[in-house]
Short mmCIF file of C-alpha atoms in Angstrom, two decimals:
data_model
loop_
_atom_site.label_atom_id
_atom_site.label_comp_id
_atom_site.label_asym_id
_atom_site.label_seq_id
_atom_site.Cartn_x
_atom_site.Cartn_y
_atom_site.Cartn_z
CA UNK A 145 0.00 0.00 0.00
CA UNK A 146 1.34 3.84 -1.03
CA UNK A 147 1.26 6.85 0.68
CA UNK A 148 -1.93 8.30 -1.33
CA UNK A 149 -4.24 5.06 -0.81
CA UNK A 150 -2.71 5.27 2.72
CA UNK A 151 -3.76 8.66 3.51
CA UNK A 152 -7.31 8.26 1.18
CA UNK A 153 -8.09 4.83 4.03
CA UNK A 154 -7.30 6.96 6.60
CA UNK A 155 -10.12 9.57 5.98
CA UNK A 156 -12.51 10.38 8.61
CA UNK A 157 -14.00 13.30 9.48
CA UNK A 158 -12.36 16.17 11.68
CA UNK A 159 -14.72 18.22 13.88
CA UNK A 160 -12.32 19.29 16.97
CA UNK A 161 -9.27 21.14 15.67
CA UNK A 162 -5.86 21.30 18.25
CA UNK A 163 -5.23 25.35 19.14
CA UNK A 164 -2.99 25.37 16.40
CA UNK A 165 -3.04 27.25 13.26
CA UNK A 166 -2.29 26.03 9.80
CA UNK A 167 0.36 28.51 8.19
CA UNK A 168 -0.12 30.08 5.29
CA UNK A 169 2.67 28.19 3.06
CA UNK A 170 0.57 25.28 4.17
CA UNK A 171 -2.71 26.84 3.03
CA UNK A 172 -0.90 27.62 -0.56
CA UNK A 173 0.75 24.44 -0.90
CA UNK A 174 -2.37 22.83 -0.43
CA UNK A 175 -4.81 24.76 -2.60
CA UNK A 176 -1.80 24.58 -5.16
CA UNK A 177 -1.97 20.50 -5.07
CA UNK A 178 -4.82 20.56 -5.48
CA UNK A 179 -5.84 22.55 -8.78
CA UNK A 180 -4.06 19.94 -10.01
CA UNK A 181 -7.24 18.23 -10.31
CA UNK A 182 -8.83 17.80 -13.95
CA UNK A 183 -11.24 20.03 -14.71
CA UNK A 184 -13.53 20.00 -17.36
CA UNK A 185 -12.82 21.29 -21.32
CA UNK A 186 -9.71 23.13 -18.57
CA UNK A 187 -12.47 25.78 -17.66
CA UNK A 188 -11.37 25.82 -13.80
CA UNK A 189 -14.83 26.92 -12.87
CA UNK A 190 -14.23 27.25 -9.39
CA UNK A 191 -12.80 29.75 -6.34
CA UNK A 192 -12.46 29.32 -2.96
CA UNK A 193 -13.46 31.44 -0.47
CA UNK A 194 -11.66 31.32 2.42
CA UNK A 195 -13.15 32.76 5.62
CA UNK A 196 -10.40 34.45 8.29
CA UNK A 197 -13.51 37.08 9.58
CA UNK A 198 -14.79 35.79 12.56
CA UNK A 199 -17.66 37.62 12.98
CA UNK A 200 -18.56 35.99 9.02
CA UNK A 201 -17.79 32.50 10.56
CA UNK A 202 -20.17 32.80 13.75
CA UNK A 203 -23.20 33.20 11.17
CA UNK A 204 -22.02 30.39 8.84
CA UNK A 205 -21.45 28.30 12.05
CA UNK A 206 -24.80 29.35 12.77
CA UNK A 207 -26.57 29.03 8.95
CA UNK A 208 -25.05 25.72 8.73
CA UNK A 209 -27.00 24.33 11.70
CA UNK A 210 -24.88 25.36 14.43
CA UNK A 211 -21.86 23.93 13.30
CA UNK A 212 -19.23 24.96 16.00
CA UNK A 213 -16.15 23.75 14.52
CA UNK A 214 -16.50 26.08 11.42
CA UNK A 215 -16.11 28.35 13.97
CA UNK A 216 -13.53 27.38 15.92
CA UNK A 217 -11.42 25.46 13.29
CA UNK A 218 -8.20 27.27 12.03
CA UNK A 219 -9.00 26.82 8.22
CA UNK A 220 -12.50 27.60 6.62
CA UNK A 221 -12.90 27.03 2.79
CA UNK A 222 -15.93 27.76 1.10
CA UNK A 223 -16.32 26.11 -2.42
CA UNK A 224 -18.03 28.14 -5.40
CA UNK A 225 -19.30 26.80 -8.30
CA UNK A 226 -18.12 29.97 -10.93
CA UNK A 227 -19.36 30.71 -14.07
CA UNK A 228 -18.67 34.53 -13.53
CA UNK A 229 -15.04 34.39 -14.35
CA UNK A 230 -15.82 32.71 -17.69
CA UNK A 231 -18.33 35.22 -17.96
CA UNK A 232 -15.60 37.61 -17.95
CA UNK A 233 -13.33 36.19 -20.13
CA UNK A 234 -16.07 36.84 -22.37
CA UNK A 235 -16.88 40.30 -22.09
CA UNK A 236 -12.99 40.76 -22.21
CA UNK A 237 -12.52 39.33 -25.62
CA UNK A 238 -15.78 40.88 -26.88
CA UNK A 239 -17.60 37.13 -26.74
CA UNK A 240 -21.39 36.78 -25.20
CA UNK A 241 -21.37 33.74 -22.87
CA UNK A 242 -24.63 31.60 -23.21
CA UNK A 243 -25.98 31.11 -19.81
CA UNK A 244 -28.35 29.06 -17.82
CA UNK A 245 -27.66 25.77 -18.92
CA UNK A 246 -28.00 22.18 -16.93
CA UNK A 247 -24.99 21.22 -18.58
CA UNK A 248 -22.65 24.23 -17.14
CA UNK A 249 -24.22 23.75 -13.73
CA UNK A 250 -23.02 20.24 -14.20
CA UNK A 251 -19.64 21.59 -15.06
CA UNK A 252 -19.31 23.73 -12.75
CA UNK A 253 -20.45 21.86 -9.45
CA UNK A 254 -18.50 19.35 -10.34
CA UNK A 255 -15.29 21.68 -10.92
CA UNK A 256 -15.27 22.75 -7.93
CA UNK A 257 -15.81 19.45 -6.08
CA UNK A 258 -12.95 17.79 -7.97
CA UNK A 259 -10.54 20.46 -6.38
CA UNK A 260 -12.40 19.95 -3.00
CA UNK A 261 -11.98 15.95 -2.35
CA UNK A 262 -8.26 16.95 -3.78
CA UNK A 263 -8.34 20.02 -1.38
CA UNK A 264 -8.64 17.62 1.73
CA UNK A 265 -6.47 14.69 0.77
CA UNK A 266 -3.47 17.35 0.14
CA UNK A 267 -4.43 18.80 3.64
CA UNK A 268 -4.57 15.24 5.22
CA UNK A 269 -1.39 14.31 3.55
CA UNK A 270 0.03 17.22 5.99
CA UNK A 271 -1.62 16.11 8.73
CA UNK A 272 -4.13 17.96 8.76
CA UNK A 273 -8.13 16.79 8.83
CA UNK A 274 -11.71 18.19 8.00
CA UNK A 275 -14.85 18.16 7.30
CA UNK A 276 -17.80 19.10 4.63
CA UNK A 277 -20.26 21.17 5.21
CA UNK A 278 -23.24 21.04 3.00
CA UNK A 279 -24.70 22.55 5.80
CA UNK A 280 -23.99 26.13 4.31
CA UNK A 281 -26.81 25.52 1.71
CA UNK A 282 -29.83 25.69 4.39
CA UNK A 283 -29.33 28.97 3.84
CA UNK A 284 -27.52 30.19 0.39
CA UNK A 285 -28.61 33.45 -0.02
CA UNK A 286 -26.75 34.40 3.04
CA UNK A 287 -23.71 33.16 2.24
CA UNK A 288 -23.75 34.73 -0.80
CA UNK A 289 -25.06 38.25 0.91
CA UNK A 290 -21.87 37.33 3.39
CA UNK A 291 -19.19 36.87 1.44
CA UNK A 292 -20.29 38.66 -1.97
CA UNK A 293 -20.61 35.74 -4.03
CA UNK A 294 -21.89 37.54 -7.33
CA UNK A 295 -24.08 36.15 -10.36
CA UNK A 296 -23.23 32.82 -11.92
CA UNK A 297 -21.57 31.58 -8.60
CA UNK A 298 -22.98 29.57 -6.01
CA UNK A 299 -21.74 28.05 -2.82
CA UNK A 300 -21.65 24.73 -2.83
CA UNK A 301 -19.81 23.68 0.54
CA UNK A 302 -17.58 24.88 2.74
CA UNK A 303 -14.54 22.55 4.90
CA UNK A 304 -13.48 23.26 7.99
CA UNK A 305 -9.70 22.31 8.62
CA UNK A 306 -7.25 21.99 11.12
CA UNK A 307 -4.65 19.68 12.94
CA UNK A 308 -6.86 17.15 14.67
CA UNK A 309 -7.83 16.85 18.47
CA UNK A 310 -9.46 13.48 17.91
CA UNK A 311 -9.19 10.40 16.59
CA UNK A 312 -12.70 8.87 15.43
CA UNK A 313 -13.06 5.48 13.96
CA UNK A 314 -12.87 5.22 9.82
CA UNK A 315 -16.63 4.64 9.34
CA UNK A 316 -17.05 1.30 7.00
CA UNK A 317 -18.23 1.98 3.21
CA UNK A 318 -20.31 0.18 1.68
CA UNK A 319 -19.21 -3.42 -0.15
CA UNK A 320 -17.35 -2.75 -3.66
CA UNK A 321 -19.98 -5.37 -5.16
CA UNK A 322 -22.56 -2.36 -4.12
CA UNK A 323 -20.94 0.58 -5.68
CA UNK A 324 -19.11 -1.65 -8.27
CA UNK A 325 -20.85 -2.89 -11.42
CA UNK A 326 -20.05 -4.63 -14.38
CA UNK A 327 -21.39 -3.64 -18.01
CA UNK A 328 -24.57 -2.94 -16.60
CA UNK A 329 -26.37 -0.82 -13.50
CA UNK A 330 -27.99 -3.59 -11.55
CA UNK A 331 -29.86 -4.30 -8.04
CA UNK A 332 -28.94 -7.85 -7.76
CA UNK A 333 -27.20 -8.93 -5.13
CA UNK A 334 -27.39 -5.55 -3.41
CA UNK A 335 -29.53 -6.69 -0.82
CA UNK A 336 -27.75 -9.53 0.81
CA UNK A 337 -24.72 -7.37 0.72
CA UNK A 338 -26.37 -4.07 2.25
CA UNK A 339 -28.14 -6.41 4.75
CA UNK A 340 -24.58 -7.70 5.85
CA UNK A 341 -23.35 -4.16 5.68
CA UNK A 342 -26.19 -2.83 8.04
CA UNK A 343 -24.92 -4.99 10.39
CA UNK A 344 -21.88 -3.53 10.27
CA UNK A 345 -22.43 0.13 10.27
CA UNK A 346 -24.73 -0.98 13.24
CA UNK A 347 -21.79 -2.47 14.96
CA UNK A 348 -19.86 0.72 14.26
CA UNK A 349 -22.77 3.12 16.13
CA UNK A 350 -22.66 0.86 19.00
CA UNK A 351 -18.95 0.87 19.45
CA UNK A 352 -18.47 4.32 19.02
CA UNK A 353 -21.41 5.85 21.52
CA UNK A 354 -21.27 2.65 23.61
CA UNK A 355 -24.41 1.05 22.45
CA UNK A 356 -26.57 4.19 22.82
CA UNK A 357 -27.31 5.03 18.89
CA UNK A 358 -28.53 1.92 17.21
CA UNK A 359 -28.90 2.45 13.42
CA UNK A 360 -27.61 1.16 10.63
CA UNK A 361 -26.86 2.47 7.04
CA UNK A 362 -30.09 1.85 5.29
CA UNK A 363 -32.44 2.96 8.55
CA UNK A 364 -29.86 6.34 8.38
CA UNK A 365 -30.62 7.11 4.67
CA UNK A 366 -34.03 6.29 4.28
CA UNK A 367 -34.42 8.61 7.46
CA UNK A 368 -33.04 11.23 5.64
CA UNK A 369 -33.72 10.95 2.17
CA UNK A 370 -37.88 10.53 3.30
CA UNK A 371 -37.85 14.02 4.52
CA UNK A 372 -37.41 16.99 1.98
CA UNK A 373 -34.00 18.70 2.14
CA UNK A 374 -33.08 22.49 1.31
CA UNK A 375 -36.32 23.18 -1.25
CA UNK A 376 -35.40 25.89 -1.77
CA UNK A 377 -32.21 25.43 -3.80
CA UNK A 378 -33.88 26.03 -6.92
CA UNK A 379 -35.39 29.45 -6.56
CA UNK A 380 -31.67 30.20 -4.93
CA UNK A 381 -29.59 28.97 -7.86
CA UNK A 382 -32.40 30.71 -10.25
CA UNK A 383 -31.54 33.87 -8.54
CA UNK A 384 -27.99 33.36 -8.90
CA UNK A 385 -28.14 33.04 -12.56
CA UNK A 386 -28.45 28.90 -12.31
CA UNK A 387 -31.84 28.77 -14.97
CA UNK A 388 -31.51 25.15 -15.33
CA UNK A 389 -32.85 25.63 -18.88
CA UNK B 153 6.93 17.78 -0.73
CA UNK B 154 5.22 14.19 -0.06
CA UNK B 155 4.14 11.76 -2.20
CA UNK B 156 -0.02 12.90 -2.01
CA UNK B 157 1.15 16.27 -2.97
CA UNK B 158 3.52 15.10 -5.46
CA UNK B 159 0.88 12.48 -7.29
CA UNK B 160 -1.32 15.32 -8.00
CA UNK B 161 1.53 17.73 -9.27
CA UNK B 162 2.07 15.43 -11.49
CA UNK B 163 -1.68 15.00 -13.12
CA UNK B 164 -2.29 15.47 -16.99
CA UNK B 165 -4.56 13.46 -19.15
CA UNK B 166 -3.50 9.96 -20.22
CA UNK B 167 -4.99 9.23 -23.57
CA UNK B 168 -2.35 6.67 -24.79
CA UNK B 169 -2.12 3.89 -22.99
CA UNK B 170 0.22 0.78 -23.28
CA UNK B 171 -0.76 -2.68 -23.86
CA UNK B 172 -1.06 -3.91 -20.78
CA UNK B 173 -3.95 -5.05 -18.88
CA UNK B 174 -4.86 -3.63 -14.88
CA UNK B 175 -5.41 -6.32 -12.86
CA UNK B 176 -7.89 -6.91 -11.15
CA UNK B 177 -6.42 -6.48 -7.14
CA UNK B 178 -5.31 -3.09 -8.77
CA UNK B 179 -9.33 -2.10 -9.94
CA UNK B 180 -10.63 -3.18 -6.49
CA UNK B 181 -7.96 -1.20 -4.54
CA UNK B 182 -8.24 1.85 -6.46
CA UNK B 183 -11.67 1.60 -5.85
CA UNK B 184 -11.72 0.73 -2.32
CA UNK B 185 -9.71 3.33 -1.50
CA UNK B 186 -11.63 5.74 -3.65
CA UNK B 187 -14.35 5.03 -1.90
CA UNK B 188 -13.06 6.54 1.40
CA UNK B 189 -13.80 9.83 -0.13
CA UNK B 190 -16.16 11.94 2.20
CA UNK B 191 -20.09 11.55 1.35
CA UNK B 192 -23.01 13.47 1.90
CA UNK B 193 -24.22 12.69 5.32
CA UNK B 194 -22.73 9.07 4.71
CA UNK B 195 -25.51 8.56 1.72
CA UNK B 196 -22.78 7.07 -0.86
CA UNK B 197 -24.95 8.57 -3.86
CA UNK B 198 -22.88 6.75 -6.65
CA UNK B 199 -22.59 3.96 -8.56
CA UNK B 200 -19.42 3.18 -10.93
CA UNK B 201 -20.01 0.88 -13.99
CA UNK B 202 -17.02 -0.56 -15.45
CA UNK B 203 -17.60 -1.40 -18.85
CA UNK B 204 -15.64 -4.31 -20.54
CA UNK B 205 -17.60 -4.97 -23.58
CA UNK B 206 -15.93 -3.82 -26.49
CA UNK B 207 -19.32 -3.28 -28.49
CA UNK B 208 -20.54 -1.03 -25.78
CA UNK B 209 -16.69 0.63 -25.38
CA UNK B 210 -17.26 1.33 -29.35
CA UNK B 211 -20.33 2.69 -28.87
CA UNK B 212 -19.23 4.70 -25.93
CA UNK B 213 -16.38 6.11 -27.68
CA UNK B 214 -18.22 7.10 -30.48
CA UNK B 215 -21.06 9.09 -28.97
CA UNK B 216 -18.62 11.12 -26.23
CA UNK B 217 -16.96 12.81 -29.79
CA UNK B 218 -15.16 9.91 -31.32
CA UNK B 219 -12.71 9.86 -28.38
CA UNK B 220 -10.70 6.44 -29.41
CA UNK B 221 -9.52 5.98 -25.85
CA UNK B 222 -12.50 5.21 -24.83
CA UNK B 223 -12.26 2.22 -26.84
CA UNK B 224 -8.64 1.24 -26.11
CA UNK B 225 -8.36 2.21 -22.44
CA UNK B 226 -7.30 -1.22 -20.38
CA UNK B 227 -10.05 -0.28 -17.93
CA UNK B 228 -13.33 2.16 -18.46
CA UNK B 229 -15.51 3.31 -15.48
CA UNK B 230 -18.83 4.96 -16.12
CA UNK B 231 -19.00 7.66 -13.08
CA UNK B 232 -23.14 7.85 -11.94
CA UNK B 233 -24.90 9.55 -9.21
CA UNK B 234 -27.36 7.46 -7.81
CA UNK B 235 -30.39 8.19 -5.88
CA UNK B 236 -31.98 4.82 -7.02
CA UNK B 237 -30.09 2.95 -4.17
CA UNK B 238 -31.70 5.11 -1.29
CA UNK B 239 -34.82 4.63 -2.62
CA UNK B 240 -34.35 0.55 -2.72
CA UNK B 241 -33.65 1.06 0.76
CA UNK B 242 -36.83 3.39 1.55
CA UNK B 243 -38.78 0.50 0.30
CA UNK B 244 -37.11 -2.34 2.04
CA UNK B 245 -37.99 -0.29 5.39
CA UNK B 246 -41.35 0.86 4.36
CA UNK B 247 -40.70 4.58 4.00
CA UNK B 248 -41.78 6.68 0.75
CA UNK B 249 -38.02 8.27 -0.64
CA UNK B 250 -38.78 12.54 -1.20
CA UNK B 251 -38.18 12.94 -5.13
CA UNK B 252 -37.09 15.46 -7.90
CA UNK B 253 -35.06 17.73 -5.49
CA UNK B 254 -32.38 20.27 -7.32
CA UNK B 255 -30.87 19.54 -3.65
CA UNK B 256 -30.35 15.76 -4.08
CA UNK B 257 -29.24 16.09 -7.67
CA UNK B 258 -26.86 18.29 -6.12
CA UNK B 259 -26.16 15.41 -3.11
CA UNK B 260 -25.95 13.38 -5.82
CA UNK B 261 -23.73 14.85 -8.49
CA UNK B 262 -21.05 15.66 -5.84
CA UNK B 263 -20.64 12.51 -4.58
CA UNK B 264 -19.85 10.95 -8.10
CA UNK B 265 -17.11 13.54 -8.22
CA UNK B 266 -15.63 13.24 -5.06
CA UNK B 267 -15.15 9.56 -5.50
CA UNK B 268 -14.05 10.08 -9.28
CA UNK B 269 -11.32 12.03 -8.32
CA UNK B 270 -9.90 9.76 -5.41
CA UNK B 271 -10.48 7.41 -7.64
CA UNK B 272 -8.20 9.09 -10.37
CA UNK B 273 -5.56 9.70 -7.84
CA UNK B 274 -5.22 6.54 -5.91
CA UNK B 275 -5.34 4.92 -9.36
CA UNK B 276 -2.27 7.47 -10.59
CA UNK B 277 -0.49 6.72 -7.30
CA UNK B 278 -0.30 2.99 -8.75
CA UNK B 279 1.27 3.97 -12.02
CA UNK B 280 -1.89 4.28 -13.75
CA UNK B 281 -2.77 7.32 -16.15
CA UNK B 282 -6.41 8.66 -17.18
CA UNK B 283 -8.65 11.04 -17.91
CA UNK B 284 -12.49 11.83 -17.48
CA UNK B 285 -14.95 11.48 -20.32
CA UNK B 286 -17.64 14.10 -19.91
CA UNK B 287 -18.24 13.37 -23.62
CA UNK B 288 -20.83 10.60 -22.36
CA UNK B 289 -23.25 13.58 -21.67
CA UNK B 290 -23.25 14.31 -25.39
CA UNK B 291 -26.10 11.64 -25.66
CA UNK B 292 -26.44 10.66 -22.10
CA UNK B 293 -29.85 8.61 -22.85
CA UNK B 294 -27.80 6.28 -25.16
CA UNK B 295 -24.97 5.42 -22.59
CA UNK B 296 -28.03 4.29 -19.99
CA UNK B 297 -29.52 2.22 -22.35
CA UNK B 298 -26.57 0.60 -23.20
CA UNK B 299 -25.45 0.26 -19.59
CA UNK B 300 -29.79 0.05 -18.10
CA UNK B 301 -29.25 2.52 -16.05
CA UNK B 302 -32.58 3.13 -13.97
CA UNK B 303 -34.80 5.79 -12.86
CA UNK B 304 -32.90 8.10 -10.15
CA UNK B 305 -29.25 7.67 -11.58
CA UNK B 306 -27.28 9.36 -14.23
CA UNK B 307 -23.90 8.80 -15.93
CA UNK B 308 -21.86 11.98 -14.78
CA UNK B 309 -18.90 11.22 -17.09
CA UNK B 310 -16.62 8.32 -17.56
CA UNK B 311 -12.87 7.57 -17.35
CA UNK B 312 -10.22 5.75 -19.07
CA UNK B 313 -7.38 4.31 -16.93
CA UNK B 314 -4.46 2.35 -17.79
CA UNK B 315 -0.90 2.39 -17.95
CA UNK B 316 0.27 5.66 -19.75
CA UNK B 317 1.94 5.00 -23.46
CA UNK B 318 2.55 9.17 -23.77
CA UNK B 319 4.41 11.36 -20.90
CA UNK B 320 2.20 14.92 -21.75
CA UNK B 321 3.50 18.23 -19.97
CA UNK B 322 1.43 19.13 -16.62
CA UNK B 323 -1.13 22.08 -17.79
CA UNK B 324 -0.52 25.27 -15.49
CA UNK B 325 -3.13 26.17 -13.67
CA UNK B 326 -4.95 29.93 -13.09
CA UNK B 327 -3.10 31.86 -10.42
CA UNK B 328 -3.69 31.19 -6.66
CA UNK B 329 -4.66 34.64 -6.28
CA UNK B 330 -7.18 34.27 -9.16
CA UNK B 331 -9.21 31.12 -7.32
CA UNK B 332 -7.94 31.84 -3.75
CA UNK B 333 -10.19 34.34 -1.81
CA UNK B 334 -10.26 35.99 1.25
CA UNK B 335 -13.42 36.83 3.21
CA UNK B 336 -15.36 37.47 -0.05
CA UNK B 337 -15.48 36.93 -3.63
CA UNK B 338 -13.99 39.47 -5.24
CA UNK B 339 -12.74 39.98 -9.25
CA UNK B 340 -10.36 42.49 -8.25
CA UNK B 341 -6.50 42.28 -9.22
CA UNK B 342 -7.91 38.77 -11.84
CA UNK B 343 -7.39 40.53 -14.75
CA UNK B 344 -3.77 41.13 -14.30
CA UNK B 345 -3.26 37.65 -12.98
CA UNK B 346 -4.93 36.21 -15.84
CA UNK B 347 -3.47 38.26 -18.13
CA UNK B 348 -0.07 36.95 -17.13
CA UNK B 349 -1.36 32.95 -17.43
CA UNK B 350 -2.94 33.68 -20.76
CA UNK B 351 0.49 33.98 -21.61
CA UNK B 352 1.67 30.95 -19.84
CA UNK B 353 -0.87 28.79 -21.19
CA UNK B 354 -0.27 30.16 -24.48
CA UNK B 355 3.66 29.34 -24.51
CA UNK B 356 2.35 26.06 -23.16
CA UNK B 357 0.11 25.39 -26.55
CA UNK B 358 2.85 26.54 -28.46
CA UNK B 359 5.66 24.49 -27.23
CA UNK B 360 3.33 21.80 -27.08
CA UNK B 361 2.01 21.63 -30.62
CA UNK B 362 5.42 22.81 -32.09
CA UNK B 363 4.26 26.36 -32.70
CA UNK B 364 0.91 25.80 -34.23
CA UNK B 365 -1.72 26.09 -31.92
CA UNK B 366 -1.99 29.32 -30.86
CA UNK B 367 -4.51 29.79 -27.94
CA UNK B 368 -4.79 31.00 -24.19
CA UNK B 369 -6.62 30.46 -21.49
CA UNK B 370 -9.34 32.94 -21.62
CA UNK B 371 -9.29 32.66 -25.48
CA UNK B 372 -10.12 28.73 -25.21
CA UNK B 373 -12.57 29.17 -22.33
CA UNK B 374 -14.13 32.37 -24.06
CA UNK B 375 -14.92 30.16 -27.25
CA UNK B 376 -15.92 27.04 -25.55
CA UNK B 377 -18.37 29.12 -23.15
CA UNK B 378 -19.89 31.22 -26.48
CA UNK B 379 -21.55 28.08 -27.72
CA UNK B 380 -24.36 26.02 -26.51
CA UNK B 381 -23.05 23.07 -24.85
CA UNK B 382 -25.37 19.87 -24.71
CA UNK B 383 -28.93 21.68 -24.19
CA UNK B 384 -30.63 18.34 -23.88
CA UNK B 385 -29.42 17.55 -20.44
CA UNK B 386 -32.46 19.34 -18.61
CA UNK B 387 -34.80 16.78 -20.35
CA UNK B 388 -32.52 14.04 -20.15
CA UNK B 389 -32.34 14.45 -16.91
CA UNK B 390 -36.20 15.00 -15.88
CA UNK B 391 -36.64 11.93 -17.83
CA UNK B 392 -34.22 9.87 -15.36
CA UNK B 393 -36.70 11.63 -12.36
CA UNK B 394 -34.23 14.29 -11.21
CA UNK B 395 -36.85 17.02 -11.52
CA UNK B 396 -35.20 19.58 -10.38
CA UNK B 397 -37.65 21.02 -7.92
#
């Protein structure tokens, strides 16, 4: 086993950062790594914000469902989807950008996710650790109203970051047969092998809050994914310049 | 520098690839590992469909633009988010799955790329090469009848991976200062910035095509972003139940 599927087994998410903060040569090197990441017909359509205010923290801590460790962790990222700076190049060579497209919202969330999962495993490789947090899309419009995110940009999560001040278990994923197909998307066999994999996430809960949270992978999703979740995206990502045409 | 950082310093599209198959240990590592990649609130909203039959690689390659690598990669991996699992397990434990969410498509989308690019590195860190095919969304409803892929999941893109038969130059990348922020988006001090890496990326095309491609950054971009790029995908996608509520 290398160093990179080393570090990528050892993922698990950081929520308790030591009083330590990450300098800036780290912060560079990092974000550096990892625009190294492909990108799509090389449009880049990303930035990061990163958040040093702390007053602008406290509300996203806040927005994102009182998150405390994006308040308290050394290094806060927030990742834009940007069509504005293509936008730009644009005007600047006397071009008119189409707009409002599935297909660049595609593009362009997926941009700046690419640079993201790249963003942490260059960070973990430091020693650092993190977290996602979708959590700053309950509320969108002010994160945007925050940190100035114009037209044709949207946030799409932020990580918190830091040298770690815990040590949680890697949480199991679920069997390769599952997520791995061949030729073909199909449901067979998924069953038995999510039913042995309930078990284990089940085992996992128990260990790690000592038998008080019993739940298992599919009981966790279907919880979630049975309630609605941030409806109001679309009108947000309308307003933004996101038609979805 | 460590080996993370240097692995994806060292990225550039592998399109060549030697004659020499990837075993199988090496598919179910890279994937493995790949799949250590943070998830939405653990949901795992992916599938990956390897494809080994050379009819549907032909047919692949064709539709994503006549991309022959498609065809002749050792290994191919068709990248989907997948909402059709959470619903399986809705209905094994009697719950109705919420549908046609921008938010889940979002959930969704994400997740497919944050696995995709682990996937990508931990394969690179092996001595692999590839690159992602988002040329599959040029006729996305053909690629999930070829590969029956259900209601609730789409192919994001694909990739080819193999052993690299070509050593192409790393592509700079924009400025940190350009997709580095502080506190708040801001366009200020870009145009300088990317006045400067037009000019890289235009000695870049040069050198690289012997002085015959003449092209920058915001020229490319500028052009590419001018057009209409695959205005089907909105239907497509309705059609696959990502309404887009």
């Amino acid at each position: 086993m290398n160093d990179v599927i080393r570090t990528m087994m050892a993922h698990r998410s950081i929520r308790k950062f030591q009083d330590r903060p990450v300098m800036e040569e780290t912060v560079g090197d990092t974000v550096a790594a990892a625009q190294c990441a492909s990108t799509s017909n090389f449009v880049q359509a990303y930035t990061i914000i990163r958040v040093t205010d702390q007053e602008k923290r406290r509300v996203l801590a806040e927005l994102a469902g009182n998150q405390t460790w994006v308040e308290e962790c050394p290094l806060f990222l927030v990742f834009c989807a940007d069509l504005n700076r293509l936008d730009r190049a644009c005007t600047k060579l006397g071009k008119e950008m189409v707009r409002g497209y599935t297909e660049q919202f595609i593009v362009a969330t997926v941009d700046a996710a690419l640079i993201a999962q790249n963003t942490m495993l260059a960070a973990e490789s430091m020693g650092l650790g993190g977290v996602y947090i979708g959590g700053i899309r309950n509320d969108p419009q002010t994160v945007c109203d925050l940190l100035h995110i114009p037209d044709g940009v949207y946030p799409v999560f932020g990580m918190c970051l830091g040298y770690p001040d815990h040590d949680p278990e890697v949480k199991p994923r679920l069997p390769l047969g599952v997520v791995l197909k061949e030729d073909g998307y199909t449901g067979d066999g998924d069953e038995a092998l999510i039913g042995i994999y309930d078990d284990v996430t089940s085992d996992y809960y128990k260990r790690r809050t000592s038998n008080k949270k019993d739940d298992s992978w599919s009981q966790q999703v279907s919880e979630l994914v049975s309630r609605v979740s941030r409806p109001h995206m679309r009108a947000f990502l309308r307003g933004k310049g996101f038609a979805m045409k």
